[in-house]
Amino acid sequence: MSMKFWDSEIVQSEFNFDMGKKLLISNLDLLHGMSVEESTLYKKWSEFNDDLHTSMKRLPVLQSYFDTIWTPIDIMDKDLTIKEILSLQPYVELTDDTIRWTDIRKLISSMEFTPNPGRNVKAFVKDRVSGKLLGVISLGSDVTSLGVRDKFIGWTKDNKFKDGKLNNTAIGTSIVPTQPLGFNFLGGKLIAALTTSPIFRSEWETKYNNTLVAVGTTSLYGASSQYNGIPHFKTLGESAGKVNIKPDNKFYDPWHQWLKETHSDWYKKNISDERERNGANMGYGTNGPVSGVKQKIIGKIFKECGIKNDTYHHGFKRGVYFAPMYENGNQYLCNKIEVKDLVMKPKFAEGDDYTIRWWKDKAIKRYTTLHTENRLKNETLFYSNIIGMQWEDCKTKYLKDIGR
């Protein structure tokens, strides 16, 4: 049986319900028993080792990206390193090279990469002087429901869907600095702030014919994250934390296909017709279903397997952050004013110059403190070595780097 998913095609033999259920529950039990850090690393390890043959075949290409990453000449040389930071010229480079972007994203981030359904704008952040990589960004279709965000905006369901205002916000689905830039120089704050770059606003307008009014994101570790202290973002609180654990892809994908085939009416009503209910441009058809749909699918799979819906909640509350770029953006998102009435906040009007000036000051202070306290980390975090590694060895080597 050949199965076509949102961005891949896999081949599977005849589906066995009882065996599939047994394997699914075993995988969920494994994931449920892990801490957030261990679960994050396990997903990363599986990402490269579930299809070990392909990963080994591509290893030379993956390793070639290592030399593209920016690193200081001698991180212990304080004067030289500060000079290097001051000379950096970060910029956002949009890309359509999905394969290269995805490879690099997987190699530099501790988080598993899950393609975001719907809208996608991908970019590298590079240094204009050296050409070296500083991080990666992707903005995607915003999540349809997020309590603290919706309360902050004053959103109704009609505002989001009938009025189409959900198309005027985006979520940062990948905001990843390279290391050692991230830990030693607050690179994560730089990359996060650059999600509000004029380049993204222009691309959103050109590609989707919508004004990008705000960018949001969520953190993995609750309200303590790299997004704190960034003047571009407001801290809105935490998500509820009651989200079904997503099984590993090798268990989830067969169940997804089984659901499409055996419950086609339910699938059409609850998944395929989502675009019609939620308005055009919400990411169906060639771009896959809208954000949040995967949780519906997982919930339905649980129901068919007789699994209570709250049995496998990960319970990891995520901090919710929001960068409103206009003084009266919320009024527009609530359909109270027109786009011509929007007034941009000065720091966003100034754009990347403001962001880089703000970041360099913070980066030098961070570096100076770590240098004084002898807490610098000079290693380049790059996950090609994880390929072919046993899980226990992976934990020993990399668990300390999760959340770095």
XYZ file of C-alpha atoms in Angstrom, residues 3 17 38 44 75 90 96-97 120 124 130 139 154 156 184 188 214 217 219 228 261-262 265 271 278 294 319 363 403:
29
model
C 0.731 6.296 1.197
C -5.104 -3.168 13.750
C 14.810 13.377 27.323
C 16.051 14.050 17.614
C 36.604 32.516 22.138
C 23.520 39.713 10.491
C 13.289 28.181 -1.486
C 15.937 25.477 -1.055
C 5.725 28.615 5.113
C 18.783 31.569 6.815
C 31.985 36.224 6.376
C 7.336 31.406 9.800
C -9.559 40.169 21.901
C -13.468 35.997 18.367
C 27.662 32.479 24.521
C 18.640 32.835 20.129
C 2.236 40.213 14.428
C 5.876 31.718 19.065
C 8.817 28.046 24.088
C 12.325 36.649 27.679
C -9.186 4.954 4.452
C -11.513 3.437 7.044
C -16.421 10.487 6.074
C -9.873 17.437 8.280
C -11.785 28.334 8.225
C -2.644 16.734 13.749
C 5.476 29.968 27.245
C 25.670 39.812 23.337
C 17.769 23.619 26.174
